mmCIF file of N, CA, C and O in Angstrom:
data_model
loop_
_atom_site.group_PDB
_atom_site.id
_atom_site.type_symbol
_atom_site.label_atom_id
_atom_site.label_comp_id
_atom_site.label_asym_id
_atom_site.label_seq_id
_atom_site.Cartn_x
_atom_site.Cartn_y
_atom_site.Cartn_z
ATOM 1 N N MET A 189 62.448 98.764 153.809
ATOM 2 C CA MET A 189 63.343 98.559 152.688
ATOM 3 C C MET A 189 63.832 99.892 152.166
ATOM 4 O O MET A 189 63.059 100.816 151.984
ATOM 5 N N GLY A 190 65.116 99.951 151.886
ATOM 6 C CA GLY A 190 65.686 101.198 151.405
ATOM 7 C C GLY A 190 65.432 101.374 149.910
ATOM 8 O O GLY A 190 65.078 100.445 149.189
ATOM 9 N N VAL A 191 65.650 102.572 149.452
ATOM 10 C CA VAL A 191 65.471 102.922 148.039
ATOM 11 C C VAL A 191 66.430 102.116 147.174
ATOM 12 O O VAL A 191 66.069 101.643 146.090
ATOM 13 N N GLU A 192 67.655 101.950 147.639
ATOM 14 C CA GLU A 192 68.651 101.181 146.883
ATOM 15 C C GLU A 192 68.181 99.744 146.678
ATOM 16 O O GLU A 192 68.347 99.188 145.597
ATOM 17 N N LYS A 193 67.635 99.136 147.725
ATOM 18 C CA LYS A 193 67.153 97.751 147.619
ATOM 19 C C LYS A 193 66.008 97.674 146.619
ATOM 20 O O LYS A 193 65.924 96.730 145.824
ATOM 21 N N LEU A 194 65.118 98.651 146.635
ATOM 22 C CA LEU A 194 64.016 98.668 145.683
ATOM 23 C C LEU A 194 64.533 98.832 144.256
ATOM 24 O O LEU A 194 64.035 98.192 143.318
ATOM 25 N N GLN A 195 65.537 99.658 144.069
ATOM 26 C CA GLN A 195 66.125 99.844 142.742
ATOM 27 C C GLN A 195 66.806 98.554 142.275
ATOM 28 O O GLN A 195 66.727 98.184 141.107
ATOM 29 N N GLU A 196 67.502 97.875 143.185
ATOM 30 C CA GLU A 196 68.128 96.594 142.850
ATOM 31 C C GLU A 196 67.078 95.579 142.446
ATOM 32 O O GLU A 196 67.239 94.847 141.463
ATOM 33 N N LEU A 197 66.003 95.526 143.207
ATOM 34 C CA LEU A 197 64.908 94.606 142.916
ATOM 35 C C LEU A 197 64.273 94.932 141.566
ATOM 36 O O LEU A 197 63.998 94.030 140.766
ATOM 37 N N GLU A 198 64.073 96.203 141.317
ATOM 38 C CA GLU A 198 63.488 96.621 140.038
ATOM 39 C C GLU A 198 64.426 96.262 138.886
ATOM 40 O O GLU A 198 64.003 95.775 137.838
ATOM 41 N N SER A 199 65.711 96.486 139.081
ATOM 42 C CA SER A 199 66.709 96.156 138.065
ATOM 43 C C SER A 199 66.730 94.651 137.796
ATOM 44 O O SER A 199 66.766 94.211 136.644
ATOM 45 N N LEU A 200 66.689 93.874 138.874
ATOM 46 C CA LEU A 200 66.660 92.416 138.739
ATOM 47 C C LEU A 200 65.406 91.968 138.005
ATOM 48 O O LEU A 200 65.462 91.119 137.110
ATOM 49 N N LEU A 201 64.291 92.533 138.360
ATOM 50 C CA LEU A 201 63.026 92.192 137.718
ATOM 51 C C LEU A 201 63.067 92.547 136.228
ATOM 52 O O LEU A 201 62.623 91.766 135.383
ATOM 53 N N ASN A 202 63.617 93.696 135.908
ATOM 54 C CA ASN A 202 63.743 94.105 134.499
ATOM 55 C C ASN A 202 64.631 93.143 133.710
ATOM 56 O O ASN A 202 64.332 92.790 132.579
ATOM 57 N N ARG A 203 65.740 92.721 134.336
ATOM 58 C CA ARG A 203 66.631 91.751 133.673
ATOM 59 C C ARG A 203 65.916 90.424 133.469
ATOM 60 O O ARG A 203 66.051 89.787 132.418
ATOM 61 N N LEU A 204 65.156 89.982 134.482
ATOM 62 C CA LEU A 204 64.392 88.741 134.352
ATOM 63 C C LEU A 204 63.375 88.833 133.221
ATOM 64 O O LEU A 204 63.207 87.897 132.430
ATOM 65 N N ILE A 205 62.699 89.960 133.134
ATOM 66 C CA ILE A 205 61.720 90.165 132.060
ATOM 67 C C ILE A 205 62.416 90.170 130.704
ATOM 68 O O ILE A 205 61.956 89.519 129.750
ATOM 69 N N ASP A 206 63.540 90.860 130.596
ATOM 70 C CA ASP A 206 64.309 90.892 129.343
ATOM 71 C C ASP A 206 64.770 89.483 128.955
ATOM 72 O O ASP A 206 64.650 89.074 127.795
ATOM 73 N N ASP A 207 65.289 88.754 129.942
ATOM 74 C CA ASP A 207 65.733 87.377 129.678
ATOM 75 C C ASP A 207 64.574 86.506 129.236
ATOM 76 O O ASP A 207 64.710 85.680 128.332
ATOM 77 N N TYR A 208 63.429 86.685 129.872
ATOM 78 C CA TYR A 208 62.246 85.910 129.510
ATOM 79 C C TYR A 208 61.840 86.209 128.066
ATOM 80 O O TYR A 208 61.566 85.288 127.283
ATOM 81 N N VAL A 209 61.820 87.470 127.688
ATOM 82 C CA VAL A 209 61.439 87.865 126.329
ATOM 83 C C VAL A 209 62.420 87.284 125.311
ATOM 84 O O VAL A 209 62.010 86.717 124.286
ATOM 85 N N LYS A 210 63.721 87.388 125.606
ATOM 86 C CA LYS A 210 64.729 86.837 124.703
ATOM 87 C C LYS A 210 64.593 85.325 124.581
ATOM 88 O O LYS A 210 64.658 84.760 123.487
ATOM 89 N N THR A 211 64.402 84.664 125.713
ATOM 90 C CA THR A 211 64.253 83.207 125.718
ATOM 91 C C THR A 211 63.009 82.786 124.940
ATOM 92 O O THR A 211 63.042 81.820 124.174
ATOM 93 N N LYS A 212 61.933 83.537 125.109
ATOM 94 C CA LYS A 212 60.698 83.238 124.391
ATOM 95 C C LYS A 212 60.907 83.387 122.887
ATOM 96 O O LYS A 212 60.479 82.532 122.105
ATOM 97 N N GLU A 213 61.589 84.446 122.461
ATOM 98 C CA GLU A 213 61.880 84.656 121.040
ATOM 99 C C GLU A 213 62.752 83.528 120.491
ATOM 100 O O GLU A 213 62.501 83.011 119.405
ATOM 101 N N GLU A 214 63.786 83.163 121.242
ATOM 102 C CA GLU A 214 64.658 82.067 120.815
ATOM 103 C C GLU A 214 63.881 80.767 120.711
ATOM 104 O O GLU A 214 64.065 79.992 119.769
ATOM 105 N N ASN A 215 63.005 80.536 121.674
ATOM 106 C CA ASN A 215 62.180 79.335 121.672
ATOM 107 C C ASN A 215 61.293 79.290 120.425
ATOM 108 O O ASN A 215 61.183 78.254 119.765
ATOM 109 N N GLU A 216 60.680 80.416 120.093
ATOM 110 C CA GLU A 216 59.832 80.480 118.906
ATOM 111 C C GLU A 216 60.637 80.227 117.631
ATOM 112 O O GLU A 216 60.184 79.523 116.727
ATOM 113 N N LYS A 217 61.844 80.783 117.568
ATOM 114 C CA LYS A 217 62.708 80.553 116.405
ATOM 115 C C LYS A 217 63.091 79.078 116.302
ATOM 116 O O LYS A 217 63.094 78.505 115.211
ATOM 117 N N LEU A 218 63.422 78.486 117.456
ATOM 118 C CA LEU A 218 63.796 77.066 117.446
ATOM 119 C C LEU A 218 62.621 76.183 117.014
ATOM 120 O O LEU A 218 62.798 75.225 116.264
ATOM 121 N N TRP A 219 61.427 76.501 117.490
ATOM 122 C CA TRP A 219 60.240 75.743 117.073
ATOM 123 C C TRP A 219 60.018 75.881 115.571
ATOM 124 O O TRP A 219 59.690 74.904 114.885
ATOM 125 N N ALA A 220 60.210 77.090 115.054
ATOM 126 C CA ALA A 220 60.048 77.312 113.613
ATOM 127 C C ALA A 220 61.072 76.486 112.834
ATOM 128 O O ALA A 220 60.725 75.852 111.826
ATOM 129 N N ARG A 221 62.317 76.497 113.310
ATOM 130 C CA ARG A 221 63.361 75.697 112.640
ATOM 131 C C ARG A 221 63.053 74.213 112.720
ATOM 132 O O ARG A 221 63.267 73.460 111.762
ATOM 133 N N MET A 222 62.563 73.765 113.881
ATOM 134 C CA MET A 222 62.231 72.357 114.031
ATOM 135 C C MET A 222 61.083 71.970 113.094
ATOM 136 O O MET A 222 61.124 70.925 112.441
ATOM 137 N N ASN A 223 60.071 72.813 113.005
ATOM 138 C CA ASN A 223 58.956 72.527 112.106
ATOM 139 C C ASN A 223 59.409 72.506 110.651
ATOM 140 O O ASN A 223 58.956 71.674 109.867
ATOM 141 N N GLU A 224 60.318 73.405 110.311
ATOM 142 C CA GLU A 224 60.879 73.416 108.962
ATOM 143 C C GLU A 224 61.647 72.120 108.694
ATOM 144 O O GLU A 224 61.515 71.518 107.634
ATOM 145 N N ALA A 225 62.434 71.696 109.669
ATOM 146 C CA ALA A 225 63.197 70.451 109.522
ATOM 147 C C ALA A 225 62.257 69.254 109.389
ATOM 148 O O ALA A 225 62.488 68.358 108.562
ATOM 149 N N LEU A 226 61.187 69.243 110.169
ATOM 150 C CA LEU A 226 60.216 68.148 110.069
ATOM 151 C C LEU A 226 59.547 68.124 108.704
ATOM 152 O O LEU A 226 59.318 67.050 108.134
ATOM 153 N N SER A 227 59.255 69.296 108.169
ATOM 154 C CA SER A 227 58.666 69.367 106.824
ATOM 155 C C SER A 227 59.635 68.808 105.782
ATOM 156 O O SER A 227 59.229 68.071 104.882
ATOM 157 N N LYS A 228 60.911 69.163 105.926
ATOM 158 C CA LYS A 228 61.918 68.644 104.997
ATOM 159 C C LYS A 228 62.026 67.133 105.117
ATOM 160 O O LYS A 228 62.155 66.427 104.114
ATOM 161 N N ILE A 229 61.988 66.631 106.352
ATOM 162 C CA ILE A 229 62.069 65.185 106.569
ATOM 163 C C ILE A 229 60.889 64.487 105.900
ATOM 164 O O ILE A 229 61.060 63.463 105.226
ATOM 165 N N GLU A 230 59.696 65.037 106.067
ATOM 166 C CA GLU A 230 58.515 64.444 105.441
ATOM 167 C C GLU A 230 58.639 64.459 103.921
ATOM 168 O O GLU A 230 58.306 63.479 103.258
ATOM 169 N N LYS A 231 59.133 65.578 103.372
ATOM 170 C CA LYS A 231 59.308 65.678 101.921
ATOM 171 C C LYS A 231 60.325 64.656 101.427
ATOM 172 O O LYS A 231 60.096 63.961 100.439
ATOM 173 N N LEU A 232 61.450 64.555 102.142
ATOM 174 C CA LEU A 232 62.489 63.598 101.753
ATOM 175 C C LEU A 232 62.002 62.166 101.893
ATOM 176 O O LEU A 232 62.326 61.308 101.061
ATOM 177 N N ASP A 233 61.204 61.900 102.912
ATOM 178 C CA ASP A 233 60.654 60.553 103.095
ATOM 179 C C ASP A 233 59.718 60.203 101.941
ATOM 180 O O ASP A 233 59.750 59.080 101.426
ATOM 181 N N LYS A 234 58.912 61.165 101.527
ATOM 182 C CA LYS A 234 58.009 60.940 100.388
ATOM 183 C C LYS A 234 58.815 60.672 99.115
ATOM 184 O O LYS A 234 58.514 59.747 98.362
ATOM 185 N N GLU A 235 59.852 61.488 98.884
ATOM 186 C CA GLU A 235 60.711 61.285 97.719
ATOM 187 C C GLU A 235 61.390 59.920 97.769
ATOM 188 O O GLU A 235 61.520 59.243 96.747
ATOM 189 N N LYS A 236 61.816 59.521 98.958
ATOM 190 C CA LYS A 236 62.461 58.212 99.127
ATOM 191 C C LYS A 236 61.502 57.096 98.749
ATOM 192 O O LYS A 236 61.865 56.166 98.023
ATOM 193 N N ARG A 237 60.259 57.185 99.227
ATOM 194 C CA ARG A 237 59.264 56.158 98.894
ATOM 195 C C ARG A 237 58.997 56.114 97.389
ATOM 196 O O ARG A 237 58.885 55.036 96.795
ATOM 197 N N GLU A 238 58.934 57.297 96.761
ATOM 198 C CA GLU A 238 58.731 57.348 95.319
ATOM 199 C C GLU A 238 59.901 56.705 94.572
ATOM 200 O O GLU A 238 59.699 55.962 93.609
ATOM 201 N N LEU A 239 61.117 56.996 95.026
ATOM 202 C CA LEU A 239 62.302 56.402 94.397
ATOM 203 C C LEU A 239 62.339 54.889 94.597
ATOM 204 O O LEU A 239 62.686 54.149 93.677
ATOM 205 N N GLU A 240 61.974 54.444 95.781
ATOM 206 C CA GLU A 240 61.927 53.000 96.032
ATOM 207 C C GLU A 240 60.912 52.327 95.125
ATOM 208 O O GLU A 240 61.156 51.231 94.611
ATOM 209 N N SER A 241 59.793 52.995 94.902
ATOM 210 C CA SER A 241 58.771 52.465 94.006
ATOM 211 C C SER A 241 59.302 52.378 92.574
ATOM 212 O O SER A 241 59.087 51.388 91.873
ATOM 213 N N LEU A 242 60.012 53.429 92.146
ATOM 214 C CA LEU A 242 60.611 53.414 90.806
ATOM 215 C C LEU A 242 61.648 52.308 90.668
ATOM 216 O O LEU A 242 61.690 51.604 89.656
ATOM 217 N N VAL A 243 62.473 52.158 91.685
ATOM 218 C CA VAL A 243 63.495 51.107 91.660
ATOM 219 C C VAL A 243 62.831 49.736 91.528
ATOM 220 O O VAL A 243 63.268 48.891 90.733
ATOM 221 N N GLU A 244 61.767 49.522 92.286
ATOM 222 C CA GLU A 244 61.068 48.237 92.222
ATOM 223 C C GLU A 244 60.447 48.019 90.838
ATOM 224 O O GLU A 244 60.501 46.921 90.291
ATOM 225 N N MET A 245 59.891 49.085 90.276
ATOM 226 C CA MET A 245 59.304 48.980 88.940
ATOM 227 C C MET A 245 60.385 48.655 87.908
ATOM 228 O O MET A 245 60.218 47.780 87.060
ATOM 229 N N TYR A 246 61.535 49.346 87.985
ATOM 230 C CA TYR A 246 62.630 49.080 87.054
ATOM 231 C C TYR A 246 63.184 47.671 87.251
ATOM 232 O O TYR A 246 63.512 46.986 86.280
ATOM 233 N N ARG A 247 63.282 47.248 88.507
ATOM 234 C CA ARG A 247 63.774 45.901 88.787
ATOM 235 C C ARG A 247 62.850 44.860 88.148
ATOM 236 O O ARG A 247 63.299 43.912 87.512
ATOM 237 N N SER A 248 61.572 45.069 88.296
ATOM 238 C CA SER A 248 60.594 44.151 87.716
ATOM 239 C C SER A 248 60.698 44.146 86.194
ATOM 240 O O SER A 248 60.661 43.085 85.564
ATOM 241 N N SER A 249 60.837 45.327 85.608
ATOM 242 C CA SER A 249 60.971 45.427 84.145
ATOM 243 C C SER A 249 62.237 44.726 83.672
ATOM 244 O O SER A 249 62.212 43.998 82.670
ATOM 245 N N LEU A 250 63.334 44.956 84.381
ATOM 246 C CA LEU A 250 64.592 44.311 83.993
ATOM 247 C C LEU A 250 64.509 42.793 84.124
ATOM 248 O O LEU A 250 64.991 42.068 83.251
ATOM 249 N N ASN A 251 63.888 42.329 85.190
ATOM 250 C CA ASN A 251 63.733 40.882 85.358
ATOM 251 C C ASN A 251 62.907 40.297 84.223
ATOM 252 O O ASN A 251 63.218 39.219 83.701
ATOM 253 N N SER A 252 61.871 41.010 83.836
ATOM 254 C CA SER A 252 61.030 40.556 82.727
ATOM 255 C C SER A 252 61.825 40.533 81.426
ATOM 256 O O SER A 252 61.740 39.571 80.645
ATOM 257 N N LEU A 253 62.626 41.563 81.185
ATOM 258 C CA LEU A 253 63.452 41.599 79.973
ATOM 259 C C LEU A 253 64.486 40.479 79.963
ATOM 260 O O LEU A 253 64.718 39.845 78.933
ATOM 261 N N VAL A 254 65.116 40.241 81.101
ATOM 262 C CA VAL A 254 66.109 39.167 81.202
ATOM 263 C C VAL A 254 65.443 37.824 80.915
ATOM 264 O O VAL A 254 65.980 36.994 80.172
ATOM 265 N N GLU A 255 64.265 37.624 81.453
ATOM 266 C CA GLU A 255 63.542 36.374 81.217
ATOM 267 C C GLU A 255 63.210 36.209 79.733
ATOM 268 O O GLU A 255 63.381 35.126 79.163
ATOM 269 N N LYS A 256 62.772 37.283 79.094
ATOM 270 C CA LYS A 256 62.466 37.220 77.653
ATOM 271 C C LYS A 256 63.721 36.934 76.843
ATOM 272 O O LYS A 256 63.696 36.149 75.888
ATOM 273 N N LEU A 257 64.840 37.581 77.223
ATOM 274 C CA LEU A 257 66.107 37.330 76.525
ATOM 275 C C LEU A 257 66.542 35.873 76.690
ATOM 276 O O LEU A 257 67.005 35.240 75.731
ATOM 277 N N GLN A 258 66.380 35.345 77.890
ATOM 278 C CA GLN A 258 66.744 33.952 78.123
ATOM 279 C C GLN A 258 65.872 33.027 77.274
ATOM 280 O O GLN A 258 66.368 32.053 76.693
ATOM 281 N N ASN A 259 64.602 33.331 77.181
ATOM 282 C CA ASN A 259 63.711 32.530 76.340
ATOM 283 C C ASN A 259 64.106 32.619 74.876
ATOM 284 O O ASN A 259 64.106 31.606 74.157
ATOM 285 N N MET A 260 64.458 33.841 74.432
ATOM 286 C CA MET A 260 64.885 34.010 73.039
ATOM 287 C C MET A 260 66.183 33.257 72.774
ATOM 288 O O MET A 260 66.326 32.603 71.737
ATOM 289 N N LEU A 261 67.122 33.336 73.710
ATOM 290 C CA LEU A 261 68.390 32.613 73.545
ATOM 291 C C LEU A 261 68.156 31.107 73.532
ATOM 292 O O LEU A 261 68.788 30.382 72.771
ATOM 293 N N GLY A 262 67.230 30.665 74.371
ATOM 294 C CA GLY A 262 66.887 29.246 74.368
ATOM 295 C C GLY A 262 66.295 28.818 73.033
ATOM 296 O O GLY A 262 66.635 27.757 72.501
ATOM 297 N N ALA A 263 65.456 29.667 72.460
ATOM 298 C CA ALA A 263 64.863 29.363 71.159
ATOM 299 C C ALA A 263 65.926 29.359 70.077
ATOM 300 O O ALA A 263 65.921 28.505 69.177
ATOM 301 N N VAL A 264 66.873 30.323 70.149
ATOM 302 C CA VAL A 264 67.967 30.373 69.167
ATOM 303 C C VAL A 264 68.831 29.121 69.302
ATOM 304 O O VAL A 264 69.196 28.489 68.304
ATOM 305 N N ASP A 265 69.169 28.736 70.527
ATOM 306 C CA ASP A 265 69.959 27.518 70.755
ATOM 307 C C ASP A 265 69.234 26.296 70.190
ATOM 308 O O ASP A 265 69.842 25.435 69.557
ATOM 309 N N TYR A 266 67.940 26.247 70.421
ATOM 310 C CA TYR A 266 67.141 25.120 69.925
ATOM 311 C C TYR A 266 67.172 25.103 68.404
ATOM 312 O O TYR A 266 67.357 24.047 67.785
ATOM 313 N N ALA A 267 67.028 26.276 67.755
ATOM 314 C CA ALA A 267 67.032 26.358 66.298
ATOM 315 C C ALA A 267 68.398 25.995 65.747
ATOM 316 O O ALA A 267 68.508 25.278 64.743
ATOM 317 N N VAL A 268 69.468 26.441 66.380
ATOM 318 C CA VAL A 268 70.832 26.119 65.930
ATOM 319 C C VAL A 268 71.072 24.616 66.064
ATOM 320 O O VAL A 268 71.617 23.974 65.160
ATOM 321 N N GLU A 269 70.656 24.042 67.180
ATOM 322 C CA GLU A 269 70.832 22.597 67.391
ATOM 323 C C GLU A 269 70.014 21.803 66.385
ATOM 324 O O GLU A 269 70.497 20.810 65.820
ATOM 325 N N ALA A 270 68.820 22.244 66.106
ATOM 326 C CA ALA A 270 67.968 21.556 65.120
ATOM 327 C C ALA A 270 68.589 21.665 63.735
ATOM 328 O O ALA A 270 68.566 20.700 62.953
ATOM 329 N N ASP A 271 69.158 22.825 63.411
ATOM 330 C CA ASP A 271 69.798 23.004 62.109
ATOM 331 C C ASP A 271 71.012 22.097 61.980
ATOM 332 O O ASP A 271 71.244 21.522 60.921
ATOM 333 N N ARG A 272 71.773 21.951 63.062
ATOM 334 C CA ARG A 272 72.943 21.048 63.034
ATOM 335 C C ARG A 272 72.515 19.606 62.801
ATOM 336 O O ARG A 272 73.154 18.882 62.064
ATOM 337 N N GLN A 273 71.448 19.201 63.459
ATOM 338 C CA GLN A 273 70.984 17.824 63.310
ATOM 339 C C GLN A 273 70.445 17.582 61.906
ATOM 340 O O GLN A 273 70.612 16.497 61.364
ATOM 341 N N ASP A 274 69.833 18.598 61.323
ATOM 342 C CA ASP A 274 69.345 18.446 59.947
ATOM 343 C C ASP A 274 70.488 18.290 58.967
ATOM 344 O O ASP A 274 70.374 17.589 57.975
ATOM 345 N N LYS A 275 71.628 18.937 59.237
ATOM 346 C CA LYS A 275 72.777 18.880 58.338
ATOM 347 C C LYS A 275 73.546 17.584 58.479
ATOM 348 O O LYS A 275 74.325 17.231 57.614
ATOM 349 N N THR A 276 73.330 16.873 59.548
ATOM 350 C CA THR A 276 74.096 15.632 59.750
ATOM 351 C C THR A 276 73.361 14.432 59.264
ATOM 352 O O THR A 276 72.400 14.252 58.747
#
């Protein structure tokens, strides 16, 4: 093998090593970004569950209030009707 061929081989090997190092660094950065994204997803999922729980609690409270209002209106209607019958 000639000196030129050895230099070409060495140059190729150096480029391969450089490419490997760059690819490894990029891979590590991508993994870090992916882990960060997964953490954000987990945080958002937790917040979503908390919000869903709040919505359900508010829905239950509103349903209870509506039911109480309906009962009160029914009692008022009953009292008004009874008052009308007393006047007649």
